[in-house]
CSV table of C-alpha atoms and ligand atoms in Angstrom, one decimal:
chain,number,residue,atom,x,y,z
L,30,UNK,CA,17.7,27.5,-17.0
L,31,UNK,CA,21.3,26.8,-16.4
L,32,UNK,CA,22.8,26.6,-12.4
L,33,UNK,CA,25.9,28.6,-12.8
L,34,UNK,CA,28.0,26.4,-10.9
L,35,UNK,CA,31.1,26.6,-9.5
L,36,UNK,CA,33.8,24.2,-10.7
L,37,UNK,CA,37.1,23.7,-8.3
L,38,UNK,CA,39.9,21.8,-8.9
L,39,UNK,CA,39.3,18.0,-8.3
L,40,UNK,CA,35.8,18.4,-8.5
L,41,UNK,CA,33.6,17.3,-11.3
L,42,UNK,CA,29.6,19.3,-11.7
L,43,UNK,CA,27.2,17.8,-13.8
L,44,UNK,CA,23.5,18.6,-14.0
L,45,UNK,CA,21.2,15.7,-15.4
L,46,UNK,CA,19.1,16.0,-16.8
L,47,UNK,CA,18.6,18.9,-19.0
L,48,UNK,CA,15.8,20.1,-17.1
L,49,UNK,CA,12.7,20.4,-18.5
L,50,UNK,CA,8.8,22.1,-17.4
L,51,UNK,CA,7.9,18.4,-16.4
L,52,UNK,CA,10.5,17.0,-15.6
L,53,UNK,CA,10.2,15.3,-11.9
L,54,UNK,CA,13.3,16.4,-11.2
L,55,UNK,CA,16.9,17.8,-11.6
L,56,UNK,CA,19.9,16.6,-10.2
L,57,UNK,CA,23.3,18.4,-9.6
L,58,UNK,CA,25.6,16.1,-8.7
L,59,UNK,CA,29.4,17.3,-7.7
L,60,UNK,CA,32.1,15.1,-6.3
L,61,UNK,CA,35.1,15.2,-4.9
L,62,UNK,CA,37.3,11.8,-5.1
L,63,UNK,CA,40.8,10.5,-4.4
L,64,UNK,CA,42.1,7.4,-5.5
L,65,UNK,CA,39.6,4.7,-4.3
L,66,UNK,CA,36.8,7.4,-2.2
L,67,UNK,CA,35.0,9.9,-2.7
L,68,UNK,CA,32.2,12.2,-1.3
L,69,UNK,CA,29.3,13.3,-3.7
L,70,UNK,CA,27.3,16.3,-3.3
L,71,UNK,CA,23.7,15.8,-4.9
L,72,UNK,CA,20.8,18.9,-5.2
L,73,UNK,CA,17.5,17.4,-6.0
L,74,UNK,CA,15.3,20.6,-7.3
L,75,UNK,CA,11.6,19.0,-7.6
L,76,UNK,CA,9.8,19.3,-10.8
L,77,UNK,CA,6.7,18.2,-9.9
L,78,UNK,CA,4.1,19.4,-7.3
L,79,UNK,CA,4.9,20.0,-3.7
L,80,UNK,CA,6.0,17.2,-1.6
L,81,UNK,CA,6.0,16.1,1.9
L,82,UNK,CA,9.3,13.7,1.7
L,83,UNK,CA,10.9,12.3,-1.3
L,84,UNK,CA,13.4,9.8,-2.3
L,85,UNK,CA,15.7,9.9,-4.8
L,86,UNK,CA,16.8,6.6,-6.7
L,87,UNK,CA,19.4,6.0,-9.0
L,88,UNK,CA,21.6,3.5,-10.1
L,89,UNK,CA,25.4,3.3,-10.1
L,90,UNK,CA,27.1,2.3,-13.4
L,91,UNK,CA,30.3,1.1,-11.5
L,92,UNK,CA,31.0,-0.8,-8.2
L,93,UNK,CA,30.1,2.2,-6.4
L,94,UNK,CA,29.5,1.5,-2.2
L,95,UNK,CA,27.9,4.3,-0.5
L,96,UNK,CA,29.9,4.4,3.2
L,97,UNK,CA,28.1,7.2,5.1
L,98,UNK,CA,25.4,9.7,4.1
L,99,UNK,CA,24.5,12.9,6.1
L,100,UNK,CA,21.1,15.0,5.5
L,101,UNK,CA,19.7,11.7,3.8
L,102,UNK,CA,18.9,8.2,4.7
L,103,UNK,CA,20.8,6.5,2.0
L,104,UNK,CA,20.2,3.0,1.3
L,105,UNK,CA,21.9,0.7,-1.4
L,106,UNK,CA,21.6,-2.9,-3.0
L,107,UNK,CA,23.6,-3.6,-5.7
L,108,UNK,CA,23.9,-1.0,-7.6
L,109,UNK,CA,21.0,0.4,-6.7
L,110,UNK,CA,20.7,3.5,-4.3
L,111,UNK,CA,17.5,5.4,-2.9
L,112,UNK,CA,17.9,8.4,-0.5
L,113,UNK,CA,15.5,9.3,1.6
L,114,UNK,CA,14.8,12.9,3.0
L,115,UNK,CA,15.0,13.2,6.7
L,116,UNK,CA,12.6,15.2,8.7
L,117,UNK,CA,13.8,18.8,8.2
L,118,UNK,CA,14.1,18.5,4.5
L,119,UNK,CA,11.4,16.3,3.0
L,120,UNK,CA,9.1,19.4,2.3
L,121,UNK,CA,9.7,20.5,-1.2
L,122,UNK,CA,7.2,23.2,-3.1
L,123,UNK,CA,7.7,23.2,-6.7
L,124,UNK,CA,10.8,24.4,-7.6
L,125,UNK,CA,12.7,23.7,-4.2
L,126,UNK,CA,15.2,22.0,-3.5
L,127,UNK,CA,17.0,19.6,-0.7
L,128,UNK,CA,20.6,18.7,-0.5
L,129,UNK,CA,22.3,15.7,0.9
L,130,UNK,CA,25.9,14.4,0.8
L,131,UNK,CA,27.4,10.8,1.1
L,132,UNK,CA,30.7,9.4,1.1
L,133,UNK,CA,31.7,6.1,-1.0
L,134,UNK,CA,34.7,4.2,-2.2
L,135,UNK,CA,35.0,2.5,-5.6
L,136,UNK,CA,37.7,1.4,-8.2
L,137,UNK,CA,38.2,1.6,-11.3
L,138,UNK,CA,35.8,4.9,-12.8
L,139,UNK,CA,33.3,7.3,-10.6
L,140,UNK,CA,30.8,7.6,-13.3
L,141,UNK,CA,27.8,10.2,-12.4
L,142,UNK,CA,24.6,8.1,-12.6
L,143,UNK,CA,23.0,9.3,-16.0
L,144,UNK,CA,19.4,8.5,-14.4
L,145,UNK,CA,17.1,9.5,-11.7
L,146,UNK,CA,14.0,8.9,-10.3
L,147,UNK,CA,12.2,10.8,-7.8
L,148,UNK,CA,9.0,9.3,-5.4
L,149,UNK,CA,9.6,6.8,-8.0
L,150,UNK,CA,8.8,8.8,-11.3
L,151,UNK,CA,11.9,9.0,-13.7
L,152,UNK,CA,13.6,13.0,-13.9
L,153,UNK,CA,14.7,12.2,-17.7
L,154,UNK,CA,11.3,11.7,-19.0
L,155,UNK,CA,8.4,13.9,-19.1
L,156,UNK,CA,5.9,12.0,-16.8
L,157,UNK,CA,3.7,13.2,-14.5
L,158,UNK,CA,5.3,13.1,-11.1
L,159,UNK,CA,3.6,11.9,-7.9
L,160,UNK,CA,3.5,13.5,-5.0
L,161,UNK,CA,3.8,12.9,-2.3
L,162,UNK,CA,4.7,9.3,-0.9
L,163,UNK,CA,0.9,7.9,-0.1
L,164,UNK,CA,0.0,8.0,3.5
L,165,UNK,CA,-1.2,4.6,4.4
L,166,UNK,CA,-5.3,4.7,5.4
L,167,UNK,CA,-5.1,4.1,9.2
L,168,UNK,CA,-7.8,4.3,11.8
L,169,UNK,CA,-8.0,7.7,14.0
L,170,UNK,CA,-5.8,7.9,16.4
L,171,UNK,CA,-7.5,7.1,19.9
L,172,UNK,CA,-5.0,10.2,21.2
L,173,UNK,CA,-4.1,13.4,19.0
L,174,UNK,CA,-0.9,13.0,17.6
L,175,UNK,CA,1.4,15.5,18.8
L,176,UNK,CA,1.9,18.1,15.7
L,177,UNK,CA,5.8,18.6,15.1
L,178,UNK,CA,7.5,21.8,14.7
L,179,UNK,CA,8.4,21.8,11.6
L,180,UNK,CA,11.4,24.1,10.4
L,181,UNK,CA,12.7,24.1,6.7
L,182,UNK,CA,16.2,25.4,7.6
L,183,UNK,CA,17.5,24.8,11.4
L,184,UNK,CA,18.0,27.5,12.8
L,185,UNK,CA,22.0,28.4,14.2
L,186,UNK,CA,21.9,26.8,17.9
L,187,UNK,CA,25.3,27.9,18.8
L,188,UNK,CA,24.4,28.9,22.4
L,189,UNK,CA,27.3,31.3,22.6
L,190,UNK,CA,26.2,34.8,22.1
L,191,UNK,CA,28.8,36.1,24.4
L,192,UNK,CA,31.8,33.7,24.7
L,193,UNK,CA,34.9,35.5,23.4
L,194,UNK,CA,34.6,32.8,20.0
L,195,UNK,CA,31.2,32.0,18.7
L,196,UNK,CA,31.5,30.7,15.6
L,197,UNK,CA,29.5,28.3,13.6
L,198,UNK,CA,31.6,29.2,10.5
L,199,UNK,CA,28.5,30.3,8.4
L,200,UNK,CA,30.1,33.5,8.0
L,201,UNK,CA,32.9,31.4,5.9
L,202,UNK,CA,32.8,32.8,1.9
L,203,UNK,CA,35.0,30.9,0.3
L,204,UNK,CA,36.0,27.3,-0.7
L,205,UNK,CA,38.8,27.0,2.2
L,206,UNK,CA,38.1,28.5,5.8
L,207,UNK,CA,38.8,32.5,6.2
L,208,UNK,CA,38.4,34.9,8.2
L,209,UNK,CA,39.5,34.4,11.4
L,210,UNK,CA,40.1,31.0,10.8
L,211,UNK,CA,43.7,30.1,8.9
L,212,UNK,CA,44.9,26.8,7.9
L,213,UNK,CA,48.1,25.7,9.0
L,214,UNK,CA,50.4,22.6,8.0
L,215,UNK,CA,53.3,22.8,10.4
L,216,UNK,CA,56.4,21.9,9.6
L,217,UNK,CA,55.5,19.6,6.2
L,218,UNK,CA,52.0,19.3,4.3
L,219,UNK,CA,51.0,16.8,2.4
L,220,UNK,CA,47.7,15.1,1.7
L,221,UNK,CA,45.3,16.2,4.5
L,222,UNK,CA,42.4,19.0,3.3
L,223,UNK,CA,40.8,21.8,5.5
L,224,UNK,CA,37.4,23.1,3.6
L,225,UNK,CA,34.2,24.9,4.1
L,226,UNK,CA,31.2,22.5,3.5
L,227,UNK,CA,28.2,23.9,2.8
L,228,UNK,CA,26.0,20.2,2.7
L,229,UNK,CA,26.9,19.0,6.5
L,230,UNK,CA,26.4,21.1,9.1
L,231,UNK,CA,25.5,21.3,13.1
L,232,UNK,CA,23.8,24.0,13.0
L,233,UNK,CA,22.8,26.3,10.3
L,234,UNK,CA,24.4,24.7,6.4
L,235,UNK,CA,28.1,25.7,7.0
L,236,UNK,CA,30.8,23.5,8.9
L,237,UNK,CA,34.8,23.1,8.9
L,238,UNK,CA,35.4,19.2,7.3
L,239,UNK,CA,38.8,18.5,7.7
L,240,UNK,CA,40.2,15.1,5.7
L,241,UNK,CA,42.6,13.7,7.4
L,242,UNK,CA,45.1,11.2,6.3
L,243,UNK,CA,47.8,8.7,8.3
L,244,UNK,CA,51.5,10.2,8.5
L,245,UNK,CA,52.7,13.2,10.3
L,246,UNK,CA,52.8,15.0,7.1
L,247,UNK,CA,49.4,14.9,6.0
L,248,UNK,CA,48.4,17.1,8.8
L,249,UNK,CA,46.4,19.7,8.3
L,250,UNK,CA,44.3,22.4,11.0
L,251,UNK,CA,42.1,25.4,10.9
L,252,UNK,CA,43.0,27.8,13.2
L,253,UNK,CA,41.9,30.9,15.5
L,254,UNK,CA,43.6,33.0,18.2
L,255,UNK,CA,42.4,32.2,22.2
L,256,UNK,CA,41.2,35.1,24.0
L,257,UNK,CA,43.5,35.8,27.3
L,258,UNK,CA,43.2,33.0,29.7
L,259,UNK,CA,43.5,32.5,32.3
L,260,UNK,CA,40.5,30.0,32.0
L,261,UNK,CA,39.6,28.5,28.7
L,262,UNK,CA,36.8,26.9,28.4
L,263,UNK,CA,36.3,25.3,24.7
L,264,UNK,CA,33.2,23.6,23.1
L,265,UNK,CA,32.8,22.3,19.9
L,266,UNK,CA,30.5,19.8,17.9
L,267,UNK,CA,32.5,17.5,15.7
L,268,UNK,CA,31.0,14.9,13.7
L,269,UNK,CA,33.7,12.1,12.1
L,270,UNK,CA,33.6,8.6,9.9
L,271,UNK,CA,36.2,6.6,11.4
L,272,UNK,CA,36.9,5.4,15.1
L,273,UNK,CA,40.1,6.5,17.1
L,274,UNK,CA,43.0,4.5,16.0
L,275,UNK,CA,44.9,2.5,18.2
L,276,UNK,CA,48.0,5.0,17.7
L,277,UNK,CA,48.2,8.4,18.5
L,278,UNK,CA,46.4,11.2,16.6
L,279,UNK,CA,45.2,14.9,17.2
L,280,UNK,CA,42.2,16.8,16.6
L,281,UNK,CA,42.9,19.9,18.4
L,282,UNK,CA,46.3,21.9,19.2
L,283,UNK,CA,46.9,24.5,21.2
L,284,UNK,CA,50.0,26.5,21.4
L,285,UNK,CA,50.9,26.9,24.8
L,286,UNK,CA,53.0,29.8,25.2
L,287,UNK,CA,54.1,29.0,28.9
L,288,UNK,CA,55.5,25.6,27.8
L,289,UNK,CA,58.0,26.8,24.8
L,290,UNK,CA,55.2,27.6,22.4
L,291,UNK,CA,55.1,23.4,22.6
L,292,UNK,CA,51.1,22.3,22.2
L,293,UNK,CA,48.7,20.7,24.2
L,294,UNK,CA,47.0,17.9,22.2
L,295,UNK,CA,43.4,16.5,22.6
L,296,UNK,CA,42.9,13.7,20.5
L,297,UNK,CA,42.8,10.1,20.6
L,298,UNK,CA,45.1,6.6,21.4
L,299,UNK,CA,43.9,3.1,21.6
L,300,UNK,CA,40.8,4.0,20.5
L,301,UNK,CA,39.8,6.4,23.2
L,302,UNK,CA,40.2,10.2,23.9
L,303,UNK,CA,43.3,11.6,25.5
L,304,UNK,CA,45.3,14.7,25.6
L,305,UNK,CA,49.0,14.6,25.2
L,306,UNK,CA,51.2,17.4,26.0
L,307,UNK,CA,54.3,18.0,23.5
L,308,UNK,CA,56.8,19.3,25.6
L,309,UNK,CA,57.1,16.0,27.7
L,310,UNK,CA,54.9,13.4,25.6
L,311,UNK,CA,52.7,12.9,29.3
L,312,UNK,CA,49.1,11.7,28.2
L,313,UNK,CA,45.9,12.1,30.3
L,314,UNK,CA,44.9,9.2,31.2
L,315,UNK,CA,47.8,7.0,31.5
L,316,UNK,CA,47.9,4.5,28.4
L,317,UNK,CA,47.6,1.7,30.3
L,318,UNK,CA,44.5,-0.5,30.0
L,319,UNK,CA,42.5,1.1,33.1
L,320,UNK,CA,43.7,4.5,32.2
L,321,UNK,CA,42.1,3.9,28.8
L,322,UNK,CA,39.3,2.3,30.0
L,323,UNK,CA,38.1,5.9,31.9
L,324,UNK,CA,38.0,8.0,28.6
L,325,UNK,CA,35.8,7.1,25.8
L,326,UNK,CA,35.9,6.3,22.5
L,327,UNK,CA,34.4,9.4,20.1
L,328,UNK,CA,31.6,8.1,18.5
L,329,UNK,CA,30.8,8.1,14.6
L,330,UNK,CA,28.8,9.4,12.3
L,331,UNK,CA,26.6,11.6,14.5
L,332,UNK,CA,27.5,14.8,15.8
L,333,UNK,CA,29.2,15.0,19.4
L,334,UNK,CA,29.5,17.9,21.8
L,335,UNK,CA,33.0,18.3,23.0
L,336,UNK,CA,34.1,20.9,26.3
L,337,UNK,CA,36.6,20.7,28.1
L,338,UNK,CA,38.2,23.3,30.3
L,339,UNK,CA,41.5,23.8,30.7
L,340,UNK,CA,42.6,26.2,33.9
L,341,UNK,CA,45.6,28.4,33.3
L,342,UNK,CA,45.9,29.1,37.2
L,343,UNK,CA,46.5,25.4,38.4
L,344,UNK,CA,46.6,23.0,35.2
L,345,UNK,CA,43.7,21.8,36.0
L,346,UNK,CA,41.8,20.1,33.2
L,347,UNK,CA,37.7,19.0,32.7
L,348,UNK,CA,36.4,17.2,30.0
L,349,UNK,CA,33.1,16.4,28.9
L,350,UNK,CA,31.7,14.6,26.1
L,351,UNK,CA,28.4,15.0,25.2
L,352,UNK,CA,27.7,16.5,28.6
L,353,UNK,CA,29.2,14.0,30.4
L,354,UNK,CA,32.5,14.8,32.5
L,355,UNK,CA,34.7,11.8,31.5
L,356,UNK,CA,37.2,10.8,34.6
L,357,UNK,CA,40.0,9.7,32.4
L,358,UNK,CA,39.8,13.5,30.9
L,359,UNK,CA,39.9,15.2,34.3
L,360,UNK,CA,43.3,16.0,36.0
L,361,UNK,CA,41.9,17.7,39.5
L,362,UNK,CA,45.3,18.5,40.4
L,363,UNK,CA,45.6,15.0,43.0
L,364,UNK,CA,47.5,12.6,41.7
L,365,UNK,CA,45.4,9.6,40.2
L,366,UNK,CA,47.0,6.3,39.3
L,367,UNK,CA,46.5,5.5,35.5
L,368,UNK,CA,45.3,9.1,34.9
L,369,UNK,CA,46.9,12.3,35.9
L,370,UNK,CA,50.0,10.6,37.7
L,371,UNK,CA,51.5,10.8,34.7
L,372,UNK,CA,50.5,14.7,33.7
L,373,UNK,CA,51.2,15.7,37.4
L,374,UNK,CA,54.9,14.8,37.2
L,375,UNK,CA,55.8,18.4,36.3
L,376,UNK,CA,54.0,21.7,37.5
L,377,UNK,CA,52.2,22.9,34.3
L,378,UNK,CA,50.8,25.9,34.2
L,379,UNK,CA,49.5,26.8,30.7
L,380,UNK,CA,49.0,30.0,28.8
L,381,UNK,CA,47.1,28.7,25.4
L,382,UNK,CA,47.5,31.2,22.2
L,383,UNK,CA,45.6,29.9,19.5
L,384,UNK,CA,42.9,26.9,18.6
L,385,UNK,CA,43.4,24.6,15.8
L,386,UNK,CA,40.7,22.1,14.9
L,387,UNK,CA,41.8,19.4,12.4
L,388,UNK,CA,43.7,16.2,12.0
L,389,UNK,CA,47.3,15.1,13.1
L,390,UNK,CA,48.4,11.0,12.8
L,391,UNK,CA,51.5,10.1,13.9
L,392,UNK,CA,51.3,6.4,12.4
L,393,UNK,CA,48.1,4.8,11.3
L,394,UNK,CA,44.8,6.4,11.5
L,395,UNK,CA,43.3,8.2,8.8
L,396,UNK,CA,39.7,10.0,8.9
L,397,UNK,CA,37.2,12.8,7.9
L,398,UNK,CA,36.1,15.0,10.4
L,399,UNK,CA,33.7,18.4,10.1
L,400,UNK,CA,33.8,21.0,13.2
L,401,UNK,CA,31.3,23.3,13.9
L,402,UNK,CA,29.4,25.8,16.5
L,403,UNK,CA,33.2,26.5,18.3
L,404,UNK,CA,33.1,28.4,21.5
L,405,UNK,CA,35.4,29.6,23.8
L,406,UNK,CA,35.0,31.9,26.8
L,407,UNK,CA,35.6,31.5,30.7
L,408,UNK,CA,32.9,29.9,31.9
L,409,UNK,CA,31.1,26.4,30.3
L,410,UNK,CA,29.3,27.4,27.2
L,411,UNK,CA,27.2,23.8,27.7
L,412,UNK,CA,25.9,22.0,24.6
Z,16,CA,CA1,27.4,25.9,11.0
């Protein structure tokens, strides 16, 4: 059988090897490089009898160095890489299969490995496969073991049923986000990418991965109108690979039609969270060192829950991250040295029109981020 596969520009599919009765297993293996990264793709369809976890080995022709990995525990020495299923996708009948994704960098060529081996037994050849790993002989348990709930697929958590935007974009069709979702590269585009993935996700398979590169012109955002205000209260989960830069970037705009259709910015500077406002360049906190020192840095590689409210009535704003309210994120409306002092020199009283989720730099700062499980509605939709 032959996976009709779909090929996009910059992408290269292969499927190794030609897959046979016995084979352990197949590999389809898509990537998706620039000039010294890349992110790979990888379906493992098992060939063999049903299994319990797997790993999948293989080893790199080139100087290939596996970065980050998400639905797999990816491990490498040398040249040689072994990913590991994670709870939720190590079960595999015969003729199933898992998908995982990493990201790498390398020079020179981004060969596809031409050999596999899964729970140790090589795909090419014809030889019976094992399954699964062996579990070690141990002595009963003196307390029962608490039996997990196992689900093949998570189920969509986007706790949002009905906020004005629920939306964990596994509606998306297509290659780049629809819908109500429309990407936007104001005023100049250049290098930065807005995408549907369909191998990381929050919740469900489906998320927004935005790359984002360093200059103002590589911005790039995915965006949806706001519902009437006048209270917004917005929660997303956003998993990214690279800290906050020291200089300013943006990961979420909002036109703000009371302030000359300027935005109001949440993203980062010297490492931490902040919002900025466009009209005046104010930040919340203050940049100093203990206005910075009450935000938070947004932590990576794992996914983070992001609300914050913003109050169309008084300014007011509330962040929290990861449930937490974060005091450098919270102008209350009383002035606070080295946070809202700043914010609270001019009477703001927004009226947000849209949501973009994406990736603006103003210097430095490059990164890849994915979005998903957005809502918005007027009360806290909680994580
Ligand atoms: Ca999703």
């Amino acid at each position: 059988m032959v996976a009709a596969v779909l090929v996009a520009a910059g992408m290269t599919v292969m499927q190794a090897p030609a897959a046979s009765a016995a084979a352990a297993c197949s590999v389809q293996w898509t990537t998706n490089q620039w000039s010294t990264g890349f992110t790979a793709e990888v379906q493992v369809t098992n060939g063999g009898a049903p299994v319990t976890s797997w790993t999948l080995s293989w080893t790199f022709a080139g100087d290939q160095r596996v970065t980050n990995a998400w639905n797999a525990t990816v491990t490498q020495s040398g040249k040689a890489v072994s990913a590991a299923s994670v709870g939720w996708n190590g079960s595999l009948a015969t003729g199933a299969s898992a998908r995982f994704g990493f990201q790498g960098t390398f020079s020179g060529a981004n060969a596809t490995p031409s050999e596999f081996s899964f729970n140790g037994v090589s795909c090419s050849g014809s030889g019976t496969p094992t399954s699964p790993t062996p579990t070690p002989t141990t002595p009963a348990p003196t307390t029962p073991t608490p039996t997990p709930t196992v689900t093949t697929s998570p189920p969509p958590q986007q706790g949002c049923a009905s906020a004005a935007i629920c939306d964990g974009f596994e509606t998306q069709t297509g290659a780049t986000p629809g819908g109500a979702w429309a990407v936007s590269t104001p005023d100049c585009s250049g290098a930065g990418t807005a995408a549907i993935d369909r191998t990381v996700a929050h919740s469900g398979s489906t998320s927004l991965r935005i790359n984002g590169a360093a200059g103002y012109c590589n911005h790039v955002f995915a965006g949806t109108p706001l519902p009437a205000g006048p209270v917004w209260h917005v929660r997303y989960w956003v998993r990214h690979t690279t800290a906050l830069p020291a200089s300013h970037v943006t990961t979420v705009a909002m036109r703000d039609s009371a302030d000359g259709n300027r935005d109001l910015r949440f993203g980062g500077q010297n490492g931490a969270l902040q919002f900025n406002r466009a009209s005046d360049d104010a930040t919340l906190p203050e940049q100093s060192p203990a206005g910075v020192a009450q935000s938070a840095p947004l932590p990576v590689n794992t996914w983070n829950c992001v609300e914050f409210k913003v109050d169309g009535r008084d300014g007011t704003i509330e962040t929290w991250l990861n449930g937490t309210s974060v005091p450098g994120l919270r102008n209350d409306g009383v002035p606070t040295h080295d946070v809202d002092g700043q914010w609270l020199n001019r009477t703001w009283r927004p009226a947000l029109t849209d949501l973009r989720l994406g990736w603006e730099s103003y210097g430095e700062g490059a990164d890849t981020l994915w979005y998903d499980d957005v809502a918005v509605s007027s009360q806290r939709n909680g994580c």
